[in-house]
Tab-separated table of C-alpha atoms and ligand atoms in Angstrom:
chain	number	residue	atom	x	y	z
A	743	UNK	CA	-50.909	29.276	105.694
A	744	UNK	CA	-50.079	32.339	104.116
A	745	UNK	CA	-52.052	34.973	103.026
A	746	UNK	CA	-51.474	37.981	100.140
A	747	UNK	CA	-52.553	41.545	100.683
A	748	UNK	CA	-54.260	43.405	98.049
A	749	UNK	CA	-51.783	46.140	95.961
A	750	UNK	CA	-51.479	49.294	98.370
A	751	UNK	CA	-53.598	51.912	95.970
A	752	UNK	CA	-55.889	53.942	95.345
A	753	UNK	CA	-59.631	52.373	93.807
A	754	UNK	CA	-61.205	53.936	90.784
A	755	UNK	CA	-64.015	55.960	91.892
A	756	UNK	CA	-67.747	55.721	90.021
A	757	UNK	CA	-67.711	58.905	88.142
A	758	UNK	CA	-71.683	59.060	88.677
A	759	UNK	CA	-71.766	58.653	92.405
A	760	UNK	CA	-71.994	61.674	94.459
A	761	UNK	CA	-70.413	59.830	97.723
A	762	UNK	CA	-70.085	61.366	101.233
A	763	UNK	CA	-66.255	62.125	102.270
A	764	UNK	CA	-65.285	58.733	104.261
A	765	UNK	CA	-67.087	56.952	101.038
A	766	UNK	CA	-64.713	58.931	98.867
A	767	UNK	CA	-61.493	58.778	100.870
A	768	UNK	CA	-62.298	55.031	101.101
A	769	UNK	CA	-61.730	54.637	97.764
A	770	UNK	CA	-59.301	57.302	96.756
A	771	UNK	CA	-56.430	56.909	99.268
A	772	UNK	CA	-53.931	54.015	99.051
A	773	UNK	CA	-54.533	51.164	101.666
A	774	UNK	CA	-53.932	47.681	101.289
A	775	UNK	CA	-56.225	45.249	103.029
A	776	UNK	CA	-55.172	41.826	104.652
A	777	UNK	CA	-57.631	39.076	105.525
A	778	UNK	CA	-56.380	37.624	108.659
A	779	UNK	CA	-59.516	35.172	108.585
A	780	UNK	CA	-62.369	34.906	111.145
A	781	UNK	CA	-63.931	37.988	109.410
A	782	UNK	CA	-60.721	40.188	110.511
A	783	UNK	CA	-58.861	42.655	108.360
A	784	UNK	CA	-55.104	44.421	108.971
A	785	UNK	CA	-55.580	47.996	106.867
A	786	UNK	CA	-52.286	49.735	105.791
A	787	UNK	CA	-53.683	53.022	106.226
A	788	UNK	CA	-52.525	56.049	103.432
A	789	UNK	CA	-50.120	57.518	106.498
A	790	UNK	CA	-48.896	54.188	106.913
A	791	UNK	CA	-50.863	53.022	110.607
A	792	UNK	CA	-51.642	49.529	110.891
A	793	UNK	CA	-55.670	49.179	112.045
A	794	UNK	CA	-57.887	46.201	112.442
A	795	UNK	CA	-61.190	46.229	111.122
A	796	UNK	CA	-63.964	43.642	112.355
A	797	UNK	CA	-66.055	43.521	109.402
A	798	UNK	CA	-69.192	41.776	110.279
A	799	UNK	CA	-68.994	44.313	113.792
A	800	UNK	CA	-68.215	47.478	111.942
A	801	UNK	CA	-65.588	48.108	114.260
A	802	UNK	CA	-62.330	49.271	113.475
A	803	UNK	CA	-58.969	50.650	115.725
A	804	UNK	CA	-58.617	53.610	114.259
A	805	UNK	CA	-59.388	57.161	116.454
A	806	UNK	CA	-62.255	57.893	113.970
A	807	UNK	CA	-64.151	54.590	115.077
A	808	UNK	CA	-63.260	54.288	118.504
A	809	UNK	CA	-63.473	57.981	119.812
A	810	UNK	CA	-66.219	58.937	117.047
A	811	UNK	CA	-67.933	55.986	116.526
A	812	UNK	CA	-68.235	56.628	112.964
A	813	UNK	CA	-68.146	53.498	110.515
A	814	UNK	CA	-64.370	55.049	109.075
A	815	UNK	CA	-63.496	54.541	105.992
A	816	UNK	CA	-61.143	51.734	106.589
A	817	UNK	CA	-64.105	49.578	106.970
A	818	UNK	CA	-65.832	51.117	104.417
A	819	UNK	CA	-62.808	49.992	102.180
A	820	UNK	CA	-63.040	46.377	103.173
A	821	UNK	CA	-66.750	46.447	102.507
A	822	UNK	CA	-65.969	47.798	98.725
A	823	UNK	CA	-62.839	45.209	98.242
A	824	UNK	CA	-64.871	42.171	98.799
A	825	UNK	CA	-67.707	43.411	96.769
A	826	UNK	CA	-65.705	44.108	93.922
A	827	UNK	CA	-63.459	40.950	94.488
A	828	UNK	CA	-60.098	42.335	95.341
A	829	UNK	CA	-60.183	40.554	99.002
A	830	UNK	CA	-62.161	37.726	100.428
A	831	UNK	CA	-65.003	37.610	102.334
A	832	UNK	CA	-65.495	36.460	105.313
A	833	UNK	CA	-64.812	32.854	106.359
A	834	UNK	CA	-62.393	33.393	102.996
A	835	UNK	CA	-59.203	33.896	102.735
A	836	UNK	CA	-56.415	34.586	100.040
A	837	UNK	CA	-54.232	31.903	99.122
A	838	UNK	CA	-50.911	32.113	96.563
A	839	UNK	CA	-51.931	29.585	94.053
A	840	UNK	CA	-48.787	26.877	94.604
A	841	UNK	CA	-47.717	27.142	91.089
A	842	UNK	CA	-47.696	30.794	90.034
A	843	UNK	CA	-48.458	32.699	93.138
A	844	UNK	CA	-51.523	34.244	92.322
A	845	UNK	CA	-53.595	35.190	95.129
A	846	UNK	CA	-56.974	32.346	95.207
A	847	UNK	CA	-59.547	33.204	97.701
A	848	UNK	CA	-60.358	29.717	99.311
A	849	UNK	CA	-62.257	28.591	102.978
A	850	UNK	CA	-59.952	29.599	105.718
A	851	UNK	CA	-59.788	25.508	106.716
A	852	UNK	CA	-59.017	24.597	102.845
A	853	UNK	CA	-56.187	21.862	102.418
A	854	UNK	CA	-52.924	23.051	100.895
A	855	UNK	CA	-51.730	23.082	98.352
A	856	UNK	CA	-54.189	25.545	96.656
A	857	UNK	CA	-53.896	26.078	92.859
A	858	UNK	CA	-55.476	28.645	90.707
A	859	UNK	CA	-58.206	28.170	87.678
A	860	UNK	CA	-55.334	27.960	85.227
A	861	UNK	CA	-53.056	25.061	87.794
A	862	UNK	CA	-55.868	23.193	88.905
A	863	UNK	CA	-56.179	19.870	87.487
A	864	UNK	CA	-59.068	17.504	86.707
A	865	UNK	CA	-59.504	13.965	85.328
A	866	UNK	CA	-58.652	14.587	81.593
A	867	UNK	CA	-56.137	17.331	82.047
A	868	UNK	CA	-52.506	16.364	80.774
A	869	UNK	CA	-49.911	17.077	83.252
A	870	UNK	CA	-46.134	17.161	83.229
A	871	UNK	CA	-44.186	14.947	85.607
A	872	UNK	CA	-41.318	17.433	87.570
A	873	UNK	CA	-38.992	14.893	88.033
A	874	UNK	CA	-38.866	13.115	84.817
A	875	UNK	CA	-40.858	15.398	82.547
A	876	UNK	CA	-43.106	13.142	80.896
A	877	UNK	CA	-46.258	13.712	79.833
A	878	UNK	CA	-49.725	11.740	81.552
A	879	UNK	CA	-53.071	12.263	81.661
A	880	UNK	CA	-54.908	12.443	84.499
A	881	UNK	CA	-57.491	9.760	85.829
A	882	UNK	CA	-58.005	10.772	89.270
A	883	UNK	CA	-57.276	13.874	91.890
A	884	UNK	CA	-58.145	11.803	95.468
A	885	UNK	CA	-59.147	13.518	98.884
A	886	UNK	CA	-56.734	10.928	100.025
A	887	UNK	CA	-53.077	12.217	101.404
A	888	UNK	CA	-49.600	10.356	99.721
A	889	UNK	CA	-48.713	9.578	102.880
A	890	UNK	CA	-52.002	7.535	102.980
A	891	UNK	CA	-51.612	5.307	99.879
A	892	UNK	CA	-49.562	2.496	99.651
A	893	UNK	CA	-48.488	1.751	96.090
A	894	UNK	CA	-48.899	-2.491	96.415
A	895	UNK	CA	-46.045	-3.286	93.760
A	896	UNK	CA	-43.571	-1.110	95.975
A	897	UNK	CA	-44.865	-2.008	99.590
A	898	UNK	CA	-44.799	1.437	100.998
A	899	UNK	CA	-46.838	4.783	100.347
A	900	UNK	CA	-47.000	7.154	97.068
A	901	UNK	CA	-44.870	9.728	100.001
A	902	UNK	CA	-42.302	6.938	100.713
A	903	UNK	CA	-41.520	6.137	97.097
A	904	UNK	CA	-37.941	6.421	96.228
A	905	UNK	CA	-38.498	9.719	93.768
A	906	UNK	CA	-41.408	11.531	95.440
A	907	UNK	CA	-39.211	12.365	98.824
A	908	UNK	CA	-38.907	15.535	97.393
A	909	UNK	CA	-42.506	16.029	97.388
A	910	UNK	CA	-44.806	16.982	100.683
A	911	UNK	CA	-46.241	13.460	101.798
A	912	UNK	CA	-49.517	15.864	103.265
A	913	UNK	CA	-50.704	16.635	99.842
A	914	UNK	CA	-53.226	14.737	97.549
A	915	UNK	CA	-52.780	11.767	95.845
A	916	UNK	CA	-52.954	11.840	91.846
A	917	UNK	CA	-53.453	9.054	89.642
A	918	UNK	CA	-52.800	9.693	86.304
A	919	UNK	CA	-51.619	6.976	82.944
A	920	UNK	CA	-49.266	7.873	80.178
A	921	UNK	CA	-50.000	8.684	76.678
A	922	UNK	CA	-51.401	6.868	73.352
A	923	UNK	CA	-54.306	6.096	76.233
A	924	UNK	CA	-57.423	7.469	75.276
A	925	UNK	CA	-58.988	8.421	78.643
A	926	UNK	CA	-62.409	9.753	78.166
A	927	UNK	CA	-63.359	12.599	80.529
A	928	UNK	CA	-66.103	10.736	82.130
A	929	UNK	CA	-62.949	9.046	83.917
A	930	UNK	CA	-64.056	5.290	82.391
A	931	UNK	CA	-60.324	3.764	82.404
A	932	UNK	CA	-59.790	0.612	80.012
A	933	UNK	CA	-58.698	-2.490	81.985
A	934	UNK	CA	-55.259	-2.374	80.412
A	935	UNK	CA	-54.486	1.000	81.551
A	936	UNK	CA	-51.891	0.992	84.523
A	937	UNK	CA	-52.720	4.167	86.532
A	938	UNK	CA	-49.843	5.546	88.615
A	939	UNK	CA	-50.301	7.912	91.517
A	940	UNK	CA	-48.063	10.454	92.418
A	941	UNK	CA	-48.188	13.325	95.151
A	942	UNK	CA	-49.852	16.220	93.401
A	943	UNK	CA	-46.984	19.006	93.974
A	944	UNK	CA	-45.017	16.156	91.733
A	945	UNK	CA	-47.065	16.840	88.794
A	946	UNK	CA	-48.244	20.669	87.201
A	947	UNK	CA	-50.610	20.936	84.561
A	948	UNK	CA	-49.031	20.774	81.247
A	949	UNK	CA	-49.808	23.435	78.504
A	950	UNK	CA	-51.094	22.354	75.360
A	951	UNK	CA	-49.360	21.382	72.771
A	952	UNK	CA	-48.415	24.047	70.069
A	953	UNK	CA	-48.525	21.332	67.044
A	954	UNK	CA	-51.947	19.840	68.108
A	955	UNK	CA	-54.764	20.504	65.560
A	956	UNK	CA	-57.199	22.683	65.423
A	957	UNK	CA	-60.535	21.893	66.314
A	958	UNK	CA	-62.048	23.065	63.248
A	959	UNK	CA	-60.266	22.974	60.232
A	960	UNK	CA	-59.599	25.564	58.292
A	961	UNK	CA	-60.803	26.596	54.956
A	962	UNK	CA	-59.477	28.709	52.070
A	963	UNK	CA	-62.116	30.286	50.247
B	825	ZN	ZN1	-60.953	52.803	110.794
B	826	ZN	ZN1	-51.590	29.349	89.384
């Protein structure tokens, strides 16, 4: 899995605080912090060393913590990045989202692929279909792996299906139906409805339409 590093830079410091000098350094000097997962951190230091910081330990490798024992300001600057969101916890790690890259901080053991707020999808979401570009709705996102499902009418699985071998077989299977269906968000689907799966990389979520109407009408006064 790969992870992202936070931007090498400085943080803003809280004009208020009167902060002790490895507090301030922590925040002013460039560093970028990589979760490695099981609570570890890689610091790019502002001189450009590479240290490891063991967050829940307080132990770093830099001289400062090993020959002074002092708790240095590299894992001071972990500390402040996960409070203020810039780098995962513990037992977290940061994920590019599979669609746009943006770094999602998800359980180390999390499936792939991972998807941001804005490229997740949910039963109700309308999605656009890579290979063909059509338009569906969605009706189900299943823990359940394409190479898992067979599709009955086909005899073999979503993964083996002649257009999804360009797709990872690993990943979730999606079942979504296509338009002029008027699937509720409580995921109730009419008898009539065929639903077809699909592996999920197949599928992103589609924007909305710019000539759908408001939700409110408008008035003139
Ligand atoms: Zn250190
Ligand atoms: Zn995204």
């Amino acid at each position: 899995m790969n992870t992202t590093a936070s931007p090498k830079a400085p943080l803003p410091v809280p004009t208020t605080d009167h902060l002790e000098e490895r507090s301030r350094r922590a925040r002013i000097e460039p560093m970028s912090v990589l979760p490695l997962g099981d609570g570890l951190y890689e610091i790019e230091s502002a001189s450009d060393n590479t240290y490891l910081v063991d967050l829940e330990a307080g132990r770093c490798t830099c001289p400062d913590h090993v020959f002074r024992d002092a708790r240095c300001k590299h894992v001071r600057r972990v500390a402040i990045e996960i409070t203020e969101g810039r780098t995962p916890p513990p037992g977290e790690i940061a994920v590019p989202c599979h669609d746009c890259g943006e770094p999602v901080f998800v359980d180390e053991d999390a499936p792939e692929p991972i998807y941001c707020e804005a490229h997740a999808i949910a039963p109700g979401d309308t999605v656009r279909d890579r290979e063909t570009g059509d338009r569906l709705t969605v009706v189900d996102v299943s823990d359940l792996r394409a190479d898992a499902v067979t599709i009955r009418e086909a005899d073999c699985t979503v993964a083996d299906y002649g257009t999804n071998e360009n797709y990872d077989s690993d990943v979730p299977v999606v079942g979504a139906v296509y338009p002029h269906a008027n699937v509720k968000r409580n995921g109730v689907v009419p008898r009539s409805l065929k639903v077809y799966t699909f592996p999920r990389t197949r599928l992103e979520k589609a924007p909305a339409r710019r000539n759908e109407p408001p939700e409110t009408p408008l008035r003139s006064r």
